[in-house]
Tab-separated table of C-alpha atoms in Angstrom:
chain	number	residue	atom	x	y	z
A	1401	UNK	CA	83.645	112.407	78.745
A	1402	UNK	CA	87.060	114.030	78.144
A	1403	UNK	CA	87.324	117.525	76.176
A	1404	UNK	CA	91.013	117.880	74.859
A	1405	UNK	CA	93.615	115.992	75.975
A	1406	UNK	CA	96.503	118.634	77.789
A	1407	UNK	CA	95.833	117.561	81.380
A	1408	UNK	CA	99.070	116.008	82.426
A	1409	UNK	CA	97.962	114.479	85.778
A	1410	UNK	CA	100.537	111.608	85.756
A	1411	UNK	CA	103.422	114.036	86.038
A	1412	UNK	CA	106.780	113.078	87.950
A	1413	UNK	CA	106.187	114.082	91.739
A	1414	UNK	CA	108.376	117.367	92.904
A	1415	UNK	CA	110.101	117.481	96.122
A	1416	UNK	CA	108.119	120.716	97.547
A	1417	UNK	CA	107.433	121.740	101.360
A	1418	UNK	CA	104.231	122.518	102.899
A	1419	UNK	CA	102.897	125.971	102.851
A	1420	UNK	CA	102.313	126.389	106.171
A	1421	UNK	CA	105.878	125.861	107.262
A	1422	UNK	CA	107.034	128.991	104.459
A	1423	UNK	CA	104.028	131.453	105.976
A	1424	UNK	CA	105.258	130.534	109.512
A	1425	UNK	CA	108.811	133.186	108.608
A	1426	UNK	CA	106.948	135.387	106.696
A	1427	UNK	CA	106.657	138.911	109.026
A	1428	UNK	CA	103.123	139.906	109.501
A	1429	UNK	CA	103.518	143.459	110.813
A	1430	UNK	CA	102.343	145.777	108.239
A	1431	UNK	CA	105.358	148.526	108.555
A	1432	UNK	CA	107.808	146.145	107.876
A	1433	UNK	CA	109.303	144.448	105.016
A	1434	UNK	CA	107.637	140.389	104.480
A	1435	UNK	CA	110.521	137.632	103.628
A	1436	UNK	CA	110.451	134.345	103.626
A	1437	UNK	CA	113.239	131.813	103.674
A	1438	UNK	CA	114.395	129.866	100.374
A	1439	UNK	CA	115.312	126.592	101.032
A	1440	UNK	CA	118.737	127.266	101.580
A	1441	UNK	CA	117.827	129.627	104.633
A	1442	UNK	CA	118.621	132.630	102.913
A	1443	UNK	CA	116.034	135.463	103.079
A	1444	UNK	CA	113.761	136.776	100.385
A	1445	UNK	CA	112.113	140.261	100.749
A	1446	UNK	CA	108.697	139.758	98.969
A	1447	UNK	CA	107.471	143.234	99.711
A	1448	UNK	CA	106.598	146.106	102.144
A	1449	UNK	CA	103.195	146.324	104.144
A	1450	UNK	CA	99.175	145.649	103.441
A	1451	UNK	CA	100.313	144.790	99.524
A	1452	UNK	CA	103.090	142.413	100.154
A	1453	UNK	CA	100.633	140.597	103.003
A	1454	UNK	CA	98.268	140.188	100.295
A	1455	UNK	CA	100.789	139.028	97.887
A	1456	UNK	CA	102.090	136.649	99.938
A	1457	UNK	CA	98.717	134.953	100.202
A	1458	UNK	CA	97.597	135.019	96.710
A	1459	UNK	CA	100.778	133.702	95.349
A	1460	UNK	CA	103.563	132.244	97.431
A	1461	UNK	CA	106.012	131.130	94.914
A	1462	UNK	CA	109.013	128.662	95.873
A	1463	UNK	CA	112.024	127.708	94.324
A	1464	UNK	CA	113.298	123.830	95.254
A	1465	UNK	CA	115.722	122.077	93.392
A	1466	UNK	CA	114.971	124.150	90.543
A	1467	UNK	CA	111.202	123.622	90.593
A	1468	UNK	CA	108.752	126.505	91.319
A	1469	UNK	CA	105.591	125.908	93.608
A	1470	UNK	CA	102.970	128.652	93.930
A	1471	UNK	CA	100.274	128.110	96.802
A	1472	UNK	CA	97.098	128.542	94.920
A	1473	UNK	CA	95.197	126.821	97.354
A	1474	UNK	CA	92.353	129.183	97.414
A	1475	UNK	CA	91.550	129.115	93.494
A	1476	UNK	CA	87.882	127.929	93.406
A	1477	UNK	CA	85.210	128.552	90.955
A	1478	UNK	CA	81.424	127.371	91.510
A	1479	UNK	CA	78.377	126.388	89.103
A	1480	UNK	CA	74.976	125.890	89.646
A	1481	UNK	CA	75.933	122.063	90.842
A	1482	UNK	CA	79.580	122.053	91.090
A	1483	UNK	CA	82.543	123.108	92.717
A	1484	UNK	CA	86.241	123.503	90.950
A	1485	UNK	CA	89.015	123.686	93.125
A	1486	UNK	CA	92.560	122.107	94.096
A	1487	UNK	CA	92.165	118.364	94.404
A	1488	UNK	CA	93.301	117.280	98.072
A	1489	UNK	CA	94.639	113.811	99.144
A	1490	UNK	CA	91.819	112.606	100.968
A	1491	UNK	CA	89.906	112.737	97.726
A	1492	UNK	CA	91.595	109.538	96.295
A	1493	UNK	CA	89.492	107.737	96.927
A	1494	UNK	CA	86.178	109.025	94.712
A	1495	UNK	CA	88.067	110.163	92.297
A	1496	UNK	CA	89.446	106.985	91.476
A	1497	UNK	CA	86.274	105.359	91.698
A	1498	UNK	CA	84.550	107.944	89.805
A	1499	UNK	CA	87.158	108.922	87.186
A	1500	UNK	CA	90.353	107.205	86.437
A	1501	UNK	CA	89.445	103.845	86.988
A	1502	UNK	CA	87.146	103.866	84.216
A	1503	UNK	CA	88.724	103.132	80.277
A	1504	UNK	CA	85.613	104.856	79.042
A	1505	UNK	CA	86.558	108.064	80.826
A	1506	UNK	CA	89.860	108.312	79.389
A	1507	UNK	CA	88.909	107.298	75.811
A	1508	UNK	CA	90.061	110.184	73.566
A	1509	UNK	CA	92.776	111.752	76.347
A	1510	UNK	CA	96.000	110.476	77.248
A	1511	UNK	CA	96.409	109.338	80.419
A	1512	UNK	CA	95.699	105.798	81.508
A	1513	UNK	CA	93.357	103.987	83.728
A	1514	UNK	CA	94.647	103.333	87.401
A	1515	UNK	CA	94.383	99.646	88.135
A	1516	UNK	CA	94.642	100.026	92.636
A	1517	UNK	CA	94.249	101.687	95.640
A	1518	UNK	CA	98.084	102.360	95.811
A	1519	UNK	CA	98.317	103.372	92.621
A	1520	UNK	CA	95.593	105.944	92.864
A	1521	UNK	CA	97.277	107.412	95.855
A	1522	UNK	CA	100.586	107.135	94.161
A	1523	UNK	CA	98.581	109.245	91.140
A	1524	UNK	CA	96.901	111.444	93.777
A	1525	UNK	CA	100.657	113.057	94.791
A	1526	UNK	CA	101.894	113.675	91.484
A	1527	UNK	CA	98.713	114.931	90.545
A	1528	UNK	CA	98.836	118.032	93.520
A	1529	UNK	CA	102.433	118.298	92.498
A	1530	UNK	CA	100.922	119.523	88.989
A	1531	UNK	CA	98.991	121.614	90.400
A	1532	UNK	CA	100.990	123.359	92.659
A	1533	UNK	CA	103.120	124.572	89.501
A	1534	UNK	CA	102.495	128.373	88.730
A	1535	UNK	CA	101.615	127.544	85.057
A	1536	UNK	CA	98.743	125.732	86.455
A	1537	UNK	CA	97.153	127.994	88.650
A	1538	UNK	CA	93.670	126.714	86.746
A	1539	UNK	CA	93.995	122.856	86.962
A	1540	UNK	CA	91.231	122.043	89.021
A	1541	UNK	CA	89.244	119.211	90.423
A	1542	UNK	CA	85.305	118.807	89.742
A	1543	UNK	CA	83.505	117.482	92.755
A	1544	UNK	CA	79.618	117.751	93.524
A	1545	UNK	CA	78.128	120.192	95.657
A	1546	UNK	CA	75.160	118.136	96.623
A	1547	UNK	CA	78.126	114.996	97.700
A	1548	UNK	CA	81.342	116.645	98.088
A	1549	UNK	CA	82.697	113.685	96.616
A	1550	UNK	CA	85.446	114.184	93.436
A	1551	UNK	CA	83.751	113.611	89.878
A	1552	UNK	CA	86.268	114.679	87.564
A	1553	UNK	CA	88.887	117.251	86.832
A	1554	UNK	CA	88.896	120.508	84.122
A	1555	UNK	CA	91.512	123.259	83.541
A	1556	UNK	CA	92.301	126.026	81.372
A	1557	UNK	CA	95.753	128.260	80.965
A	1558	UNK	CA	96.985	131.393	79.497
A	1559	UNK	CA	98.681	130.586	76.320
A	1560	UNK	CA	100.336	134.699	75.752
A	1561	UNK	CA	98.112	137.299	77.082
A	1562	UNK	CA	94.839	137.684	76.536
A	1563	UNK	CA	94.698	134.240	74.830
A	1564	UNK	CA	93.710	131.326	76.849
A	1565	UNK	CA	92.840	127.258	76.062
A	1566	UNK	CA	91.031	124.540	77.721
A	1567	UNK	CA	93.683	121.940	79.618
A	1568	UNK	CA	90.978	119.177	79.888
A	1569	UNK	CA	87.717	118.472	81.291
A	1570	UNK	CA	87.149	114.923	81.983
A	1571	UNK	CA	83.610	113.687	83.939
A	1572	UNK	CA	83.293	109.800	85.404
A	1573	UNK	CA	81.019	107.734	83.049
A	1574	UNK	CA	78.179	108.635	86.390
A	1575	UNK	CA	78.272	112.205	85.799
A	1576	UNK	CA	77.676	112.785	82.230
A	1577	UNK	CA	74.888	113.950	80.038
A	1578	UNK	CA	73.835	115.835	83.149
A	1579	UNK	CA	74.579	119.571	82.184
A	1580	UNK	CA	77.688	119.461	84.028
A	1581	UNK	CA	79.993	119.597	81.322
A	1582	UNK	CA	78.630	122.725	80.022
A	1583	UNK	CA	78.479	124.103	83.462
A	1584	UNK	CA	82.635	123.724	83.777
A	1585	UNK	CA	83.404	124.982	80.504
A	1586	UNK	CA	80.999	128.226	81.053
A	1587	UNK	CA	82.734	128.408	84.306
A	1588	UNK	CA	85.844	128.366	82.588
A	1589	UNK	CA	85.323	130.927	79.921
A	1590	UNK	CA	83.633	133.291	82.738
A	1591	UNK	CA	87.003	133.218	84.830
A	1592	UNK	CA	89.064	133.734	81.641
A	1593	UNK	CA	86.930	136.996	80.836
A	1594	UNK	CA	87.233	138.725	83.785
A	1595	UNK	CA	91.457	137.718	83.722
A	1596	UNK	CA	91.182	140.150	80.300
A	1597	UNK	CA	91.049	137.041	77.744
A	1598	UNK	CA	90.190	138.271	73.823
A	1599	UNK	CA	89.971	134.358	72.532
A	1600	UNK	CA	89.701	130.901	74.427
A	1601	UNK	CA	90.404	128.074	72.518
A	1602	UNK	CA	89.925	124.182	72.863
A	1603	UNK	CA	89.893	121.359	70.846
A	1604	UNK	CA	88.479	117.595	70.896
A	1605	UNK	CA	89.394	114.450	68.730
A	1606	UNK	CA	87.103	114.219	65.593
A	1607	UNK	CA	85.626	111.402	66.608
A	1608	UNK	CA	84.707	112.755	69.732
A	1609	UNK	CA	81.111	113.913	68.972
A	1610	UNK	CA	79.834	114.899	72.504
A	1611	UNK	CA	82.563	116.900	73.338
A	1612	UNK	CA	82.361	119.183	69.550
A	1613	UNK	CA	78.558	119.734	70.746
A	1614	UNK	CA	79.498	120.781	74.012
A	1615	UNK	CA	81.961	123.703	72.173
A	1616	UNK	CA	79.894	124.559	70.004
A	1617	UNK	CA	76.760	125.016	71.781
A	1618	UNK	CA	78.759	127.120	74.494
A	1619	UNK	CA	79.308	129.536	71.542
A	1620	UNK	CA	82.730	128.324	70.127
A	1621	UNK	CA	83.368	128.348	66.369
A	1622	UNK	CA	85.221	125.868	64.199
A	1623	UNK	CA	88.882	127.299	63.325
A	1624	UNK	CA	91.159	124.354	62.142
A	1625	UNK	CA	92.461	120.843	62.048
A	1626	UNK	CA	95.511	119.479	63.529
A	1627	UNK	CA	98.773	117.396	61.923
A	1628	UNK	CA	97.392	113.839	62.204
A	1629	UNK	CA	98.494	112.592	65.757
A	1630	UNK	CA	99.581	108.870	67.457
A	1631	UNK	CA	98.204	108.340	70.503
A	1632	UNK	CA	101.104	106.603	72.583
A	1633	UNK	CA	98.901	104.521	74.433
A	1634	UNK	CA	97.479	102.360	71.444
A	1635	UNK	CA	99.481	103.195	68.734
A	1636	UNK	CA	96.449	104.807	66.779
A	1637	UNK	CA	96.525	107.788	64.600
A	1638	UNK	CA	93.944	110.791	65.557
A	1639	UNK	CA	93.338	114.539	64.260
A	1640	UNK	CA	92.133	116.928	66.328
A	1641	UNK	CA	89.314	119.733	65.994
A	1642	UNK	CA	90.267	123.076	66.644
A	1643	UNK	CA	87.678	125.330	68.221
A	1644	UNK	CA	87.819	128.690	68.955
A	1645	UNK	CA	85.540	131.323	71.452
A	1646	UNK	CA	86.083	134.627	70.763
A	1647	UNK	CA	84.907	137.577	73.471
């Protein structure tokens, strides 16, 4: 299954540091200013008291070699059977097994199959790299409440405000035709709501039956059709269906 095709997991790996290293400078003492330390040791004020503690946990932004990385570690949204949430290392391992080893699976999106172990671990990095990127607070992992295990991946960002889109929702060739599509994007249009969105769009490749039903039956409308597309992978020409939800 894969609805649109945005979700750029294969992205070059960013030099970042671990959060808990940043948080360990950060003052804690609520009548006096929070800073934390760029990379270059010089300090940051990031606020003043209870508000600037609870900034500081919600989003932790850092600046390294030009690159910003926001901790949004505790982003998580839950369905009936699934949870959505930042994909950790350890989960390699099913998610490769599950997802992006599978041609199927990546059928009408762009990113390619991953042939090994190393290479899925190699994938694994650059893909919490992309994450860790402000402007994708909402690119999330799928994995199964009932397993734990990593089924997929889904995301969704704010295009200008009040107007989000769908990044990509992509099940393992196991995990489809059981609701759980429809469970993520529901999820997904929920969240967006309550941010303040007006209109969520998303789209899917023409020939892409299942995922038109999906938007559709979760209450989208048709609104356009792309410029005729090449995939880079293959060389083939595509359009793409343009779908729009509107609160």
């Amino acid at each position: 299954m894969g609805v649109g095709e945005k979700y750029e997991s294969d992205c070059i790996l960013s030099p970042t540091w671990i959060y808990g290293k940043w948080r360990k400078r950060i003052g804690r003492r609520h009548d006096r200013v929070y800073y934390k330390d760029d990379k270059g040791g010089r300090k940051c004020a990031v606020g003043r008291g209870a508000d600037a503690s609870e900034n500081i946990k919600r989003q932790l932004t850092m600046v390294i070699d030009g690159s910003m990385v926001t901790d949004y570690s505790d982003v998580k949204l839950e369905t009936k059977d699934l949870i959505l949430k930042k994909a950790e290392f350890e989960d390699w391992k099913t998610i490769y097994y599950n997802l992006w080893r599978h041609k199927e699976s990546a059928k009408y999106m762009l990113w390619q199959p991953t042939e090994t172990d190393e290479d899925a671990k190699d994938r694994m990095k650059r893909t919490i790299a992309f994450e860790e990127k402000p402007e994708n607070k909402y690119a999330l992992f799928v994995y199964l409440k009932k397993t734990g295990e990593a089924i997929g991946f889904a995301g969704m960002r704010e295009l200008e405000r009040g107007i989000y889109e769908e990044t990509g929702i992509a099940l393992g060739p196991e995990f489809v035709r059981k609701g759980y599509g429809r469970q993520i994007l529901t999820a997904l249009l929920e969240e967006a709501g309550k941010l303040g969105a007006k209109e969520f769009h998303a789209c899917n490749r023409t020939g892409n039956a299942a995922s038109r039903v999906l938007q559709l039956s979760c209450g989208f409308v048709f609104d356009s059709l792309s410029e005729e597309k090449t995939d880079p992978r293959t060389g083939e020409t595509y359009v793409l269906e343009n779908h729009i939800y509107r609160y």
